Short mmCIF file of C-alpha atoms in Angstrom, two decimals:
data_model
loop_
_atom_site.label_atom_id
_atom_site.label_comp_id
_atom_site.label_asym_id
_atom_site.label_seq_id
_atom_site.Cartn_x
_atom_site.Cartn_y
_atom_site.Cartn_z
CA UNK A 13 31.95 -108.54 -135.52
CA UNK A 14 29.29 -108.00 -138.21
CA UNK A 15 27.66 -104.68 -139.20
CA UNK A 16 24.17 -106.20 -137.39
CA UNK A 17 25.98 -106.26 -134.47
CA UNK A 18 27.44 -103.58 -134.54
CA UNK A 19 25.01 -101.16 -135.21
CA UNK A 20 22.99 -101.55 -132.17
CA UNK A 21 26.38 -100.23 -130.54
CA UNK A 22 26.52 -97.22 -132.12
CA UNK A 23 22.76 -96.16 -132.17
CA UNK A 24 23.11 -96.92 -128.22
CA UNK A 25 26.40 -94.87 -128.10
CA UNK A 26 24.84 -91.63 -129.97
CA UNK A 27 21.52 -92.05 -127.89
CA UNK A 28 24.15 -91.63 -124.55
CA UNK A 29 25.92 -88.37 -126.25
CA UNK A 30 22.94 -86.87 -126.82
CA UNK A 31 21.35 -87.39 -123.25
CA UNK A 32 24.98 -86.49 -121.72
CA UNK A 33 24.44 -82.86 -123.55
CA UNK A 34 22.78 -79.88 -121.59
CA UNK A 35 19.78 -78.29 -123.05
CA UNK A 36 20.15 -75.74 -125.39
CA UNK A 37 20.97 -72.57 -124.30
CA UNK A 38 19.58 -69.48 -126.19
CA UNK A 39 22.43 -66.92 -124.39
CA UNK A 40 25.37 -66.38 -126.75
CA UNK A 41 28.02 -67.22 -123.87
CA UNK A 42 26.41 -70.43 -123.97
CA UNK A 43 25.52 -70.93 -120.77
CA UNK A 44 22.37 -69.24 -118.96
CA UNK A 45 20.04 -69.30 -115.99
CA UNK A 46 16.07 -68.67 -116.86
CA UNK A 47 14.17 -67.40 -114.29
CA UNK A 48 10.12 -65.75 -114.16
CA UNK A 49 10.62 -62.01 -114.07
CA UNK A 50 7.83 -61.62 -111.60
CA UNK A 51 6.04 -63.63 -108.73
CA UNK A 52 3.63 -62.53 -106.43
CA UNK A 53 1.79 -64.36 -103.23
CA UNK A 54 0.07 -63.81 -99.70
CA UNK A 55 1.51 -62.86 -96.77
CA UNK A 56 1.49 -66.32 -94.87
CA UNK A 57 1.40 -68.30 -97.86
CA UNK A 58 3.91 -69.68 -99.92
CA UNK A 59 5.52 -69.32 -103.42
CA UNK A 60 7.88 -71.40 -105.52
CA UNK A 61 10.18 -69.71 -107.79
CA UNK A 62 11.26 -72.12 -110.61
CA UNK A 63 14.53 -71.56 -112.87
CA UNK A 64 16.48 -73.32 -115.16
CA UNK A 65 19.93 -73.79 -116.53
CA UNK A 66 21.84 -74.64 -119.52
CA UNK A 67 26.02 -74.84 -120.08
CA UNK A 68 27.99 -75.96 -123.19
CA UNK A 69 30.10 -79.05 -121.51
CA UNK A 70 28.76 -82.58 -121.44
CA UNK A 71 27.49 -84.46 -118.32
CA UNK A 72 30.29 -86.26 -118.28
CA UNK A 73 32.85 -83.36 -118.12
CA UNK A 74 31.06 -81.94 -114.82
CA UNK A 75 32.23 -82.98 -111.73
CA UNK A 76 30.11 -81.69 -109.51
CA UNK A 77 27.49 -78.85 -109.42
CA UNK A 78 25.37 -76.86 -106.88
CA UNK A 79 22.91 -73.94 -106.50
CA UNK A 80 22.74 -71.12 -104.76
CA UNK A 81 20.21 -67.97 -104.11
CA UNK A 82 20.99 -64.72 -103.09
CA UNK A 83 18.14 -61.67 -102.66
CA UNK A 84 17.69 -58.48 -103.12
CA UNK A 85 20.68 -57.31 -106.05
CA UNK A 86 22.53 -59.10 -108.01
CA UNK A 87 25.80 -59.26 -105.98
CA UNK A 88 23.49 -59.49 -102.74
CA UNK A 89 23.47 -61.65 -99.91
CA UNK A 90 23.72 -65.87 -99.83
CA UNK A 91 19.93 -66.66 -98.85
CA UNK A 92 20.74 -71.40 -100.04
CA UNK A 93 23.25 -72.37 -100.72
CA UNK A 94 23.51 -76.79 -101.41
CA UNK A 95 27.40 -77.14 -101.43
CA UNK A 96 28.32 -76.16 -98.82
CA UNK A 97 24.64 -76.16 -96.60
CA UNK A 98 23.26 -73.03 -95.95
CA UNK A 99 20.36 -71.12 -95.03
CA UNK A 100 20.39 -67.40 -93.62
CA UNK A 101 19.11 -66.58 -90.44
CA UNK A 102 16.14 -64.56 -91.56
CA UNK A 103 14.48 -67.73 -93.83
CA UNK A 104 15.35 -70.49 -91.45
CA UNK A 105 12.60 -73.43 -91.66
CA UNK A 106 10.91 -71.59 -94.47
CA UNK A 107 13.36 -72.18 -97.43
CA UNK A 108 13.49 -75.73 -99.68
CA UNK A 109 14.99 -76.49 -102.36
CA UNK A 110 13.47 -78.91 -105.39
CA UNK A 111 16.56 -80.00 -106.89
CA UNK A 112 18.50 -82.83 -107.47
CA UNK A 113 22.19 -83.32 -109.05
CA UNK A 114 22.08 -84.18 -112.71
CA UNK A 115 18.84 -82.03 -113.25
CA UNK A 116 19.13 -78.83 -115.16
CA UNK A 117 15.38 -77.24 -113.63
CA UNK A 118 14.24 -76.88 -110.41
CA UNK A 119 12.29 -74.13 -107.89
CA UNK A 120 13.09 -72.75 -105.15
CA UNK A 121 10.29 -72.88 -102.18
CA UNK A 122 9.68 -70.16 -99.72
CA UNK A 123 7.12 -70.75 -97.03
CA UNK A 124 5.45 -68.98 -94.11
CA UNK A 125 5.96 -65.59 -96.46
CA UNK A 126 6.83 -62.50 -94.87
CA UNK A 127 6.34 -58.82 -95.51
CA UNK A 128 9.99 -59.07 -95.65
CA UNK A 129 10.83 -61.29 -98.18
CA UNK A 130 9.69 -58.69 -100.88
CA UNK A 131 12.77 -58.58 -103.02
CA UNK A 132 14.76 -59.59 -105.96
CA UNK A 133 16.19 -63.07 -105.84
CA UNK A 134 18.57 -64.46 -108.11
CA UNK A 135 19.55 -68.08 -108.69
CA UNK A 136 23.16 -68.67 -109.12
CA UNK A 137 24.94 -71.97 -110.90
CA UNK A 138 28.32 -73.54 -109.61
CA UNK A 139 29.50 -75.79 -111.70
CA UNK A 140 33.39 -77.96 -111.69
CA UNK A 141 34.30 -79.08 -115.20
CA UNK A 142 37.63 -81.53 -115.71
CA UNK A 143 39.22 -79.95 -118.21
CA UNK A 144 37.82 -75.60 -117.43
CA UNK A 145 37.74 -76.05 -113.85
CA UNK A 146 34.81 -73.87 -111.55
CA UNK A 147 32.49 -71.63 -113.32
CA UNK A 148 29.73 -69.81 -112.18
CA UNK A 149 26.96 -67.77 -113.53
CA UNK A 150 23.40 -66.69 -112.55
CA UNK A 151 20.50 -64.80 -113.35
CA UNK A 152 21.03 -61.41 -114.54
CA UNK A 153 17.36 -59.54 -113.90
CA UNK A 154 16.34 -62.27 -111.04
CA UNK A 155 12.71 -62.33 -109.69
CA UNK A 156 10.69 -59.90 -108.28
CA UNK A 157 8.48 -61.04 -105.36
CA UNK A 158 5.36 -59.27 -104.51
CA UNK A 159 3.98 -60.02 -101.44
CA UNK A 160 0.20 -59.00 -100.97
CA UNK A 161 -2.07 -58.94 -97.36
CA UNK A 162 -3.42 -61.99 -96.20
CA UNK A 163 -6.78 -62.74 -97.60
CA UNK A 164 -9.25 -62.17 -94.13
CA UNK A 165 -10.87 -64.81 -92.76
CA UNK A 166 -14.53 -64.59 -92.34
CA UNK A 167 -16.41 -65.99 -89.47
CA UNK A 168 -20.15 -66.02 -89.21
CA UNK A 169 -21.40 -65.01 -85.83
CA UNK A 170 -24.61 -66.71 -84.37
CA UNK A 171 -27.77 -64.68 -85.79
CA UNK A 172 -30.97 -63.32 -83.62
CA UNK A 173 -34.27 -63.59 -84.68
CA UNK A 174 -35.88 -59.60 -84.42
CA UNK A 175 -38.88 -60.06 -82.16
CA UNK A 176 -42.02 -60.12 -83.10
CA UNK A 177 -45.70 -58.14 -82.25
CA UNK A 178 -48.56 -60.19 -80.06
CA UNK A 179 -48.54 -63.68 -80.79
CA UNK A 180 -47.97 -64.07 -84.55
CA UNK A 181 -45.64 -66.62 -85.87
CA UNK A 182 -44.19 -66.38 -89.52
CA UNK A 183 -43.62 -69.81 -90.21
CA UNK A 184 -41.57 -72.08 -88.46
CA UNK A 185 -39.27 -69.16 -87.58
CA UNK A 186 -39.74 -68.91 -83.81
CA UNK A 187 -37.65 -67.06 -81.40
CA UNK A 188 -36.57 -69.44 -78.43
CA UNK A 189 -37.03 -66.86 -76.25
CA UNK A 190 -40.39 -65.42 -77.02
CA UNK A 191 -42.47 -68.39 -77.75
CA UNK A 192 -42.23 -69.76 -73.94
CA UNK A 193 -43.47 -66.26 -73.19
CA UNK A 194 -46.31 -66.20 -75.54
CA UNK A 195 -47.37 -69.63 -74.52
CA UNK A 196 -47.53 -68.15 -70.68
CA UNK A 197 -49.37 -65.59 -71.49
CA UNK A 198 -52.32 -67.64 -73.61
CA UNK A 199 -52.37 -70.09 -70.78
CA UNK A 200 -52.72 -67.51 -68.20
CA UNK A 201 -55.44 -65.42 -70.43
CA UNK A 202 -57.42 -68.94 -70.10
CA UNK A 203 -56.93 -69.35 -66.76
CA UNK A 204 -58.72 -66.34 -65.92
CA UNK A 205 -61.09 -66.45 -67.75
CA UNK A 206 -62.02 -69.63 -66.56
CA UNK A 207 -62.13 -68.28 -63.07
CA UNK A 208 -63.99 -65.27 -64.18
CA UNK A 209 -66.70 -67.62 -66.16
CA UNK A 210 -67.20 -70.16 -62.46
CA UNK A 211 -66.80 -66.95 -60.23
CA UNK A 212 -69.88 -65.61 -62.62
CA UNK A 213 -71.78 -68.87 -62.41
CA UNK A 214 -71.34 -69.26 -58.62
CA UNK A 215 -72.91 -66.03 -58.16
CA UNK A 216 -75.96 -66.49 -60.35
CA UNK A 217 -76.38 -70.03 -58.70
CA UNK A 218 -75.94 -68.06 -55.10
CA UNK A 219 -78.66 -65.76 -56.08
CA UNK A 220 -81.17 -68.15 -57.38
CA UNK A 221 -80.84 -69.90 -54.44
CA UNK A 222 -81.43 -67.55 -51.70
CA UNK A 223 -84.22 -66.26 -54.05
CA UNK A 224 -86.05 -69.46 -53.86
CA UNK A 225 -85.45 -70.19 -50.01
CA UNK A 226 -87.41 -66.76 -49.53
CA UNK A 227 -90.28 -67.92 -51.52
CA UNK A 228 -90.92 -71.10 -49.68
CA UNK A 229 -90.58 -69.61 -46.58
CA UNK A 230 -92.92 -66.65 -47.14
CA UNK A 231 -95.37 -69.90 -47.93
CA UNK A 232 -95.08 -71.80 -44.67
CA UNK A 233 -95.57 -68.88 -42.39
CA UNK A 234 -98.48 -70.16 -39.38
CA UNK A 235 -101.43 -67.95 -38.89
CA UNK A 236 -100.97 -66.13 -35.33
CA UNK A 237 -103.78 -66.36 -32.77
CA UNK A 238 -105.96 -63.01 -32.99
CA UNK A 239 -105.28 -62.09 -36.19
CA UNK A 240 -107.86 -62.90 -39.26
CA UNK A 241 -107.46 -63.79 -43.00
CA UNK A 242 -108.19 -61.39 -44.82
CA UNK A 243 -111.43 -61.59 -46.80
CA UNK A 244 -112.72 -62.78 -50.16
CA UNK A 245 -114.10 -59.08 -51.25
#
């Protein structure tokens, strides 16, 4: 086999070490779990609490691995565990994991938050090498979780319109329970004052009349036997 050939092989090979190899860890044990110090978020809400981890063996060394969380110390109590399943009683349907096997980062999700679930939590590694067997480490100062109130929700209520003097209407603004009242009120003003205007007119028709009847008949009186004009002077 020719050199050509042949290094293709080996640039593939060293390309396969190198991606078999953790990242690097900056602890001087070697191995490490990186967590955010602190995390805060609403009661009702949800938070996800990333971390990270590093070890000194290559990928193809490690068996098997798994995660697991416990709260509130560091020798505290199992909260997840992946290997074998487990979630405690007080975060059941609220905790998920975002994780898969071969990954060296991940977060841990809490949802529907609690006052409660203020507390430390600490993300531990198990890990099963061929040739050191298990080992097992975790984050030393954990996270703090602060949980704060739930933001209020506002709700705007229907608004009234203050009412207003006589008849006057600012705008377009009208109150739907005054204008019908306002409208009553100009119609009625007109009707009676229409009634007062004929009721007026009638009466001064009436008079004028009865005056008139008395004139004509004052004018057609007959001239009685016996009695006598009386004379031109």
């Amino acid at each position: 086999m020719g050199l050509p050939l042949l290094l293709p092989l080996l640039l593939l090979l060293l390309a396969s070490l190198q991606a078999g190899r953790s990242t690097k860890c900056r602890s001087k044990l070697g191995y490490e779990v990186n967590q955010p110090e602190q995390l805060s978020a609403p009661e009702g809400g949800s938070v996800q609490i990333p971390f990270s981890f590093c070890h000194p063996w290559d990928l193809p060394s490690v068996l098997s691995v798994s995660i697991s969380w416990r709260w509130k110390q560091y020798h505290g109590e199992t909260i997840y565990s992946t290997t074998p399943p487990f979630i405690h009683k007080d975060f059941e349907n609220r905790l998920s994991l975002n994780w898969k096997n071969g990954w060296s980062n991940g977060s841990l999700q809490i949802s529907n938050l609690r006052r409660e679930d203020k507390s430390l939590y600490f993300c531990r590694v198990h890990l099963t090498t061929r040739n050191h067997g298990k080992q097992e480490w975790q984050s030393i100062p954990g996270t703090n979780l602060a949980i704060t109130p739930a933001p209020k929700k506002t709700t705007q209520g229907p608004t009234t319109a203050a009412p207003t003097d006589g008849l006057r209407v600012s705008g377009d603004k009208r109150s739907s329970g005054s204008w019908p009242l306002r409208t009553e009120a100009v119609v009625a003003v007109a009707l009676f004052s229409a009634v007062l205007k004929i009721a007026i007119l009638g009466g001064t028709v009436y008079l004028l009349l009865k005056r008139s009847k008395g004139l004509q008949t004052n004018a057609r009186a007959p001239v009685r036997p016996g009695s006598s004009l009386p004379e031109a002077p």
